[in-house]
Coordinates of N, CA, C and O and ligand atoms in Angstrom, one line a residue:
M1 N 9.1 25.7 -1.6 CA 9.2 24.3 -1.3 C 8.3 23.4 -2.2 O 7.2 23.7 -2.5
T2 N 8.9 22.4 -2.7 CA 8.2 21.6 -3.7 C 7.3 20.5 -2.9 O 7.7 20.2 -1.8
D3 N 6.3 20.1 -3.5 CA 5.4 19.1 -2.9 C 5.4 17.8 -3.7 O 4.5 17.0 -3.6
D4 N 6.5 17.6 -4.4 CA 6.6 16.4 -5.3 C 6.5 15.1 -4.4 O 6.1 14.1 -4.9
H5 N 6.9 15.2 -3.2 CA 6.9 14.0 -2.3 C 5.6 13.8 -1.6 O 5.5 12.9 -0.8
I6 N 4.7 14.7 -1.8 CA 3.4 14.6 -1.0 C 2.4 13.9 -1.8 O 2.1 14.1 -3.0
Q7 N 1.7 12.9 -1.2 CA 0.7 12.1 -1.8 C -0.7 12.7 -1.5 O -1.6 12.8 -2.3
H8 N -0.9 13.1 -0.2 CA -2.2 13.5 0.2 C -2.0 14.4 1.4 O -1.1 14.2 2.2
T9 N -2.9 15.5 1.5 CA -2.8 16.4 2.6 C -4.1 16.6 3.2 O -5.2 16.6 2.6
W10 N -4.1 16.6 4.6 CA -5.3 16.9 5.4 C -5.1 18.2 6.1 O -4.0 18.4 6.7
R11 N -6.1 19.1 6.1 CA -6.0 20.3 6.7 C -7.1 20.4 7.8 O -8.2 20.2 7.6
L12 N -6.6 20.8 9.0 CA -7.6 20.9 10.1 C -7.5 22.3 10.7 O -6.4 23.0 10.6
A13 N -8.6 22.7 11.3 CA -8.6 24.0 12.0 C -9.4 23.9 13.3 O -10.3 23.1 13.3
N14 N -9.2 24.8 14.2 CA -10.0 24.9 15.4 C -10.6 26.3 15.5 O -10.3 27.2 14.8
A15 N -11.5 26.4 16.5 CA -12.2 27.7 16.7 C -11.3 28.8 17.1 O -11.7 30.0 16.9
D16 N -10.1 28.5 17.6 CA -9.2 29.6 18.0 C -8.3 30.0 16.8 O -7.3 30.8 17.1
G17 N -8.5 29.5 15.6 CA -7.7 29.9 14.5 C -6.5 29.0 14.4 O -5.6 29.3 13.5
G18 N -6.4 28.0 15.2 CA -5.2 27.1 15.0 C -5.4 26.3 13.8 O -6.5 25.9 13.4
E19 N -4.3 26.0 13.1 CA -4.3 25.2 11.9 C -3.3 24.1 11.9 O -2.2 24.3 12.4
I20 N -3.6 23.0 11.4 CA -2.7 21.9 11.3 C -2.8 21.3 9.9 O -3.9 21.2 9.4
S21 N -1.7 21.0 9.3 CA -1.7 20.2 8.1 C -0.9 18.9 8.3 O 0.1 18.9 8.9
I22 N -1.5 17.8 7.8 CA -0.8 16.5 7.8 C -0.5 16.1 6.4 O -1.5 16.1 5.5
D23 N 0.7 15.8 6.1 CA 1.1 15.3 4.8 C 1.4 13.9 4.8 O 2.3 13.5 5.6
L24 N 0.9 13.1 3.9 CA 1.3 11.7 3.7 C 2.2 11.7 2.4 O 1.8 12.2 1.4
W25 N 3.4 11.2 2.5 CA 4.3 11.2 1.4 C 3.9 10.1 0.4 O 3.2 9.2 0.7
T26 N 4.5 10.3 -0.8 CA 4.1 9.4 -1.9 C 4.6 7.9 -1.6 O 4.2 7.0 -2.3
D27 N 5.6 7.8 -0.7 CA 6.0 6.4 -0.4 C 5.0 5.7 0.5 O 5.2 4.5 0.8
G28 N 4.0 6.4 0.9 CA 2.9 5.7 1.7 C 3.4 5.4 3.1 O 2.6 4.8 3.8
E29 N 4.5 5.9 3.5 CA 5.0 5.7 4.9 C 5.2 6.9 5.7 O 4.8 7.0 6.8
N30 N 5.9 7.9 5.1 CA 6.3 9.1 5.9 C 5.1 10.0 6.0 O 4.3 10.2 5.1
V31 N 4.9 10.5 7.2 CA 3.9 11.4 7.6 C 4.5 12.6 8.3 O 5.4 12.5 9.1
R32 N 4.1 13.8 7.9 CA 4.7 15.0 8.5 C 3.6 16.0 8.9 O 2.6 16.2 8.2
V33 N 3.7 16.4 10.2 CA 2.7 17.3 10.7 C 3.3 18.8 10.7 O 4.4 19.0 11.2
D34 N 2.4 19.7 10.3 CA 2.8 21.1 10.3 C 1.7 21.8 11.2 O 0.6 21.7 10.9
G35 N 2.2 22.6 12.2 CA 1.3 23.3 13.0 C 0.7 22.5 14.2 O 0.9 21.3 14.2
G36 N 0.1 23.1 15.1 CA -0.6 22.4 16.2 C 0.5 22.0 17.2 O 1.6 22.3 17.1
P37 N 0.0 21.1 18.1 CA 0.9 20.7 19.2 C 2.0 19.8 18.8 O 3.0 19.7 19.5
D38 N 1.9 19.2 17.6 CA 2.9 18.3 17.1 C 3.7 18.9 16.0 O 4.2 18.1 15.1
D39 N 3.8 20.2 15.9 CA 4.5 20.8 14.7 C 5.8 20.2 14.5 O 6.6 20.1 15.4
G40 N 6.0 19.8 13.2 CA 7.3 19.2 12.9 C 7.4 17.7 13.1 O 8.5 17.1 12.9
H41 N 6.3 17.1 13.7 CA 6.3 15.7 14.0 C 6.5 14.9 12.7 O 5.8 15.1 11.7
D42 N 7.3 13.9 12.8 CA 7.5 12.9 11.7 C 7.0 11.5 12.2 O 7.1 11.2 13.3
D43 N 6.4 10.8 11.2 CA 6.0 9.4 11.5 C 6.2 8.6 10.3 O 6.2 9.1 9.2
D44 N 6.4 7.3 10.4 CA 6.7 6.5 9.2 C 5.7 5.3 9.2 O 6.0 4.3 8.6
R45 N 4.5 5.6 9.8 CA 3.5 4.5 9.7 C 2.4 4.8 8.8 O 1.3 4.1 8.8
G46 N 2.6 5.7 7.9 CA 1.7 6.0 6.8 C 0.2 6.3 7.2 O 0.0 7.0 8.2
Q47 N -0.7 5.6 6.6 CA -2.1 5.9 6.8 C -2.5 5.6 8.3 O -3.4 6.3 8.8
T48 N -1.9 4.7 8.9 CA -2.2 4.4 10.3 C -1.9 5.6 11.2 O -2.7 6.0 12.0
A49 N -0.8 6.2 10.9 CA -0.4 7.4 11.7 C -1.4 8.5 11.4 O -1.8 9.3 12.3
V50 N -1.7 8.7 10.1 CA -2.7 9.8 9.7 C -4.0 9.6 10.5 O -4.5 10.5 11.1
D51 N -4.5 8.3 10.5 CA -5.8 8.1 11.1 C -5.7 8.4 12.6 O -6.6 9.0 13.2
Q52 N -4.6 8.0 13.3 CA -4.4 8.3 14.7 C -4.4 9.8 15.0 O -5.0 10.3 15.9
L53 N -3.6 10.5 14.1 CA -3.5 12.0 14.3 C -4.8 12.7 14.1 O -5.2 13.6 14.8
L54 N -5.6 12.2 13.0 CA -6.9 12.9 12.8 C -7.8 12.6 14.0 O -8.5 13.6 14.4
A55 N -7.8 11.4 14.5 CA -8.7 11.1 15.7 C -8.2 12.0 16.9 O -9.1 12.5 17.6
K56 N -7.0 12.1 17.1 CA -6.4 12.9 18.2 C -6.8 14.4 18.1 O -7.3 15.0 19.0
Y57 N -6.6 14.9 16.9 CA -6.9 16.3 16.7 C -8.4 16.6 16.7 O -8.8 17.7 17.3
T58 N -9.2 15.7 16.2 CA -10.6 15.9 16.2 C -11.1 15.9 17.7 O -11.9 16.7 18.0
A59 N -10.6 15.0 18.5 CA -10.9 14.9 19.9 C -10.5 16.2 20.6 O -11.1 16.6 21.6
A60 N -9.5 16.8 20.1 CA -8.9 18.0 20.7 C -9.6 19.3 20.3 O -9.2 20.4 20.6
G61 N -10.7 19.2 19.4 CA -11.4 20.3 19.0 C -11.2 20.8 17.6 O -11.7 21.8 17.2
Y62 N -10.3 20.2 16.9 CA -10.0 20.5 15.5 C -11.1 19.9 14.7 O -11.6 18.8 15.0
R63 N -11.3 20.5 13.5 CA -12.2 19.8 12.6 C -11.4 19.7 11.2 O -10.7 20.7 10.9
L64 N -11.7 18.7 10.5 CA -11.1 18.6 9.2 C -11.7 19.6 8.2 O -12.9 19.6 8.0
V65 N -10.9 20.5 7.7 CA -11.4 21.5 6.8 C -11.5 20.9 5.4 O -12.5 21.0 4.7
R66 N -10.4 20.3 5.0 CA -10.4 19.7 3.7 C -9.3 18.7 3.6 O -8.3 18.8 4.3
D67 N -9.4 17.7 2.7 CA -8.3 16.9 2.4 C -8.3 16.7 0.9 O -9.3 16.6 0.3
Y68 N -7.1 16.5 0.4 CA -7.0 16.4 -1.1 C -5.8 15.7 -1.5 O -4.8 15.7 -0.9
P69 N -5.9 15.0 -2.6 CA -4.7 14.3 -3.2 C -3.8 15.3 -3.8 O -4.2 16.3 -4.4
V70 N -2.5 15.0 -3.7 CA -1.5 15.9 -4.3 C -0.8 15.3 -5.4 O -0.8 15.7 -6.6
N71 N -0.2 14.1 -5.2 CA 0.5 13.4 -6.2 C 0.0 11.9 -6.1 O -0.4 11.4 -5.1
D72 N 0.2 11.2 -7.2 CA 0.0 9.8 -7.2 C 1.0 9.1 -6.3 O 2.1 9.5 -6.2
P73 N 0.5 8.0 -5.7 CA 1.5 7.2 -4.9 C 2.7 6.8 -5.7 O 2.5 6.5 -6.9
A74 N 3.8 6.6 -5.1 CA 5.0 6.1 -5.9 C 4.7 4.7 -6.3 O 4.0 4.0 -5.6
P75 N 5.1 4.4 -7.6 CA 4.9 3.0 -8.0 C 5.6 2.0 -7.1 O 6.6 2.2 -6.6
L76 N 4.9 0.9 -6.9 CA 5.4 -0.1 -6.0 C 6.7 -0.7 -6.7 O 6.8 -0.8 -7.9
D77 N 7.5 -1.2 -5.8 CA 8.7 -1.9 -6.3 C 8.3 -3.1 -7.1 O 7.6 -4.0 -6.7
D78 N 8.6 -3.1 -8.4 CA 8.2 -4.2 -9.2 C 9.1 -5.4 -9.2 O 9.0 -6.3 -10.0
E79 N 9.9 -5.4 -8.2 CA 10.7 -6.6 -7.9 C 9.9 -7.7 -7.4 O 10.2 -8.9 -7.5
A80 N 8.8 -7.3 -6.8 CA 7.9 -8.4 -6.2 C 7.3 -9.3 -7.3 O 6.6 -8.8 -8.1
P81 N 7.7 -10.5 -7.3 CA 7.3 -11.4 -8.4 C 6.0 -12.1 -8.2 O 5.6 -12.9 -9.0
D82 N 5.4 -11.8 -7.1 CA 4.2 -12.6 -6.8 C 2.9 -12.0 -7.3 O 1.8 -12.3 -6.8
V83 N 3.0 -11.1 -8.2 CA 1.8 -10.7 -8.9 C 1.3 -11.8 -9.8 O 2.0 -12.2 -10.7
E84 N 0.0 -12.1 -9.6 CA -0.5 -13.3 -10.3 C -0.8 -12.9 -11.7 O -1.5 -12.0 -12.0
P85 N -0.3 -13.7 -12.7 CA -0.5 -13.4 -14.1 C -1.9 -13.9 -14.5 O -2.6 -14.5 -13.8
D86 N -2.3 -13.5 -15.7 CA -3.6 -14.0 -16.3 C -3.5 -15.4 -16.6 O -2.4 -16.0 -16.7
G87 N -4.6 -16.0 -16.8 CA -4.7 -17.4 -17.3 C -4.8 -18.5 -16.2 O -4.5 -19.6 -16.5
K88 N -5.1 -18.0 -15.0 CA -5.2 -19.0 -13.9 C -6.3 -20.0 -14.1 O -7.4 -19.6 -14.4
P89 N -6.0 -21.3 -14.1 CA -7.1 -22.3 -14.2 C -8.1 -22.1 -13.1 O -7.7 -21.8 -12.0
E90 N -9.4 -22.3 -13.4 CA -10.4 -22.1 -12.4 C -10.3 -23.2 -11.3 O -10.6 -22.9 -10.2
A91 N -9.9 -24.4 -11.7 CA -9.7 -25.4 -10.7 C -8.8 -26.5 -11.3 O -8.5 -26.5 -12.5
C92 N -8.3 -27.3 -10.4 CA -7.4 -28.3 -10.8 C -8.1 -29.3 -11.7 O -9.2 -29.8 -11.4
P93 N -7.5 -29.6 -12.9 CA -8.1 -30.6 -13.8 C -8.1 -32.0 -13.2 O -8.8 -32.9 -13.7
E94 N -7.3 -32.3 -12.2 CA -7.2 -33.6 -11.7 C -8.2 -33.9 -10.6 O -8.9 -34.9 -10.5
C95 N -8.4 -32.9 -9.7 CA -9.2 -33.1 -8.5 C -10.2 -32.0 -8.2 O -11.0 -32.2 -7.3
G96 N -10.1 -30.9 -9.0 CA -11.1 -29.9 -8.8 C -10.9 -28.9 -7.7 O -11.7 -28.0 -7.4
S97 N -9.7 -29.0 -7.0 CA -9.4 -28.1 -5.9 C -9.0 -26.8 -6.5 O -8.6 -26.7 -7.6
P98 N -9.0 -25.7 -5.6 CA -8.5 -24.4 -6.1 C -7.0 -24.5 -6.5 O -6.3 -25.3 -5.9
V99 N -6.7 -23.7 -7.4 CA -5.3 -23.6 -7.9 C -4.7 -22.3 -7.5 O -5.3 -21.3 -7.5
E100 N -3.4 -22.4 -7.0 CA -2.8 -21.1 -6.6 C -1.5 -20.9 -7.4 O -1.0 -21.8 -8.1
Y101 N -1.1 -19.7 -7.4 CA 0.1 -19.3 -8.2 C 1.3 -19.4 -7.4 O 1.4 -18.9 -6.2
D102 N 2.3 -20.0 -7.9 CA 3.7 -20.1 -7.3 C 4.7 -19.5 -8.2 O 4.9 -20.0 -9.3
P103 N 5.2 -18.3 -7.8 CA 6.1 -17.6 -8.7 C 7.4 -18.3 -8.9 O 8.2 -18.0 -9.9
N104 N 7.8 -19.2 -8.1 CA 9.1 -19.8 -8.2 C 9.0 -21.3 -7.8 O 9.6 -21.7 -6.8
H105 N 8.3 -22.1 -8.5 CA 8.1 -23.5 -8.2 C 9.3 -24.3 -8.6 O 9.8 -24.1 -9.8
C106 N 9.8 -25.2 -7.8 CA 10.9 -26.0 -8.1 C 10.4 -27.5 -8.2 O 9.7 -27.9 -7.4
S107 N 10.9 -28.1 -9.2 CA 10.7 -29.6 -9.3 C 12.0 -30.2 -9.8 O 13.0 -29.5 -9.9
D108 N 12.0 -31.5 -10.0 CA 13.2 -32.2 -10.4 C 13.8 -31.6 -11.7 O 15.0 -31.6 -11.9
Y109 N 13.0 -31.2 -12.6 CA 13.4 -30.9 -13.9 C 13.3 -29.5 -14.3 O 13.8 -29.1 -15.4
R110 N 12.7 -28.6 -13.4 CA 12.4 -27.3 -13.9 C 12.2 -26.4 -12.7 O 11.9 -26.8 -11.6
E111 N 12.3 -25.1 -12.9 CA 12.1 -24.1 -11.9 C 11.5 -22.8 -12.5 O 12.0 -22.4 -13.6
G112 N 10.4 -22.3 -11.9 CA 9.8 -21.1 -12.5 C 8.4 -21.0 -12.1 O 7.9 -21.7 -11.2
P113 N 7.7 -20.0 -12.6 CA 6.3 -19.7 -12.2 C 5.4 -20.9 -12.7 O 5.5 -21.4 -13.8
A114 N 4.5 -21.2 -11.8 CA 3.6 -22.4 -12.0 C 2.3 -22.2 -11.3 O 2.2 -21.5 -10.4
W115 N 1.3 -22.9 -11.9 CA 0.0 -23.1 -11.2 C 0.1 -24.3 -10.4 O 0.6 -25.4 -10.9
L116 N -0.3 -24.3 -9.1 CA -0.3 -25.5 -8.3 C -1.6 -25.7 -7.7 O -2.3 -24.8 -7.2
C117 N -2.0 -27.0 -7.7 CA -3.2 -27.4 -7.0 C -3.0 -27.4 -5.5 O -2.0 -27.8 -5.0
T118 N -4.0 -26.9 -4.8 CA -3.9 -26.8 -3.3 C -4.3 -28.2 -2.7 O -4.2 -28.4 -1.5
G119 N -4.8 -29.1 -3.6 CA -5.3 -30.4 -3.1 C -4.3 -31.5 -3.4 O -3.5 -31.9 -2.5
C120 N -4.2 -31.9 -4.6 CA -3.4 -33.0 -5.0 C -2.0 -32.7 -5.4 O -1.2 -33.5 -5.7
R121 N -1.7 -31.4 -5.4 CA -0.4 -30.9 -5.8 C -0.1 -31.0 -7.3 O 1.0 -31.1 -7.7
W122 N -1.2 -31.2 -8.0 CA -1.0 -31.1 -9.5 C -0.4 -29.7 -9.8 O -0.6 -28.7 -9.2
G123 N 0.5 -29.7 -10.7 CA 1.2 -28.5 -11.1 C 1.4 -28.3 -12.6 O 1.5 -29.3 -13.3
Q124 N 1.4 -27.1 -13.0 CA 1.6 -26.8 -14.4 C 2.4 -25.6 -14.6 O 2.0 -24.5 -14.1
Y125 N 3.5 -25.6 -15.2 CA 4.4 -24.4 -15.4 C 3.7 -23.5 -16.4 O 3.1 -24.0 -17.4
L126 N 3.8 -22.2 -16.1 CA 3.3 -21.3 -17.1 C 4.2 -21.2 -18.3 O 5.4 -21.3 -18.2
V127 N 3.5 -21.1 -19.4 CA 4.3 -21.0 -20.7 C 4.8 -19.5 -20.8 O 3.9 -18.6 -20.8
A128 N 6.0 -19.3 -20.9 CA 6.6 -18.0 -21.0 C 6.2 -17.3 -22.3 O 6.0 -18.0 -23.3
Ligands
ZN201 ZN1 -5.6 -31.3 -7.7

């Protein structure tokens, strides 16, 4: 079996020789349990599920033997356009308020990524 889809694995054991492994998949969502009372259990809540499972098993007498990264997380969907580019003005040149990034600012004459003042609504389109 390949582990290409595994991002991180936690291994637990108890005094009776019981073993559990928890795998977090590279999508950061899927979690799979092998062994123990939840053998074959699937979850899609990522790290939240891992934390809950670890707490549950630790309370049940298991201890974490080791955990280790397996593969890098899958690259995030780069469709998300709200990653802020470089060159953000420190403050609005008009009123000094903080400036925020708007990936799709619309005005009468133009549409596109822009810096916008949170105070006076001064705006400046980014130069492509
Ligand atoms: Zn301003």
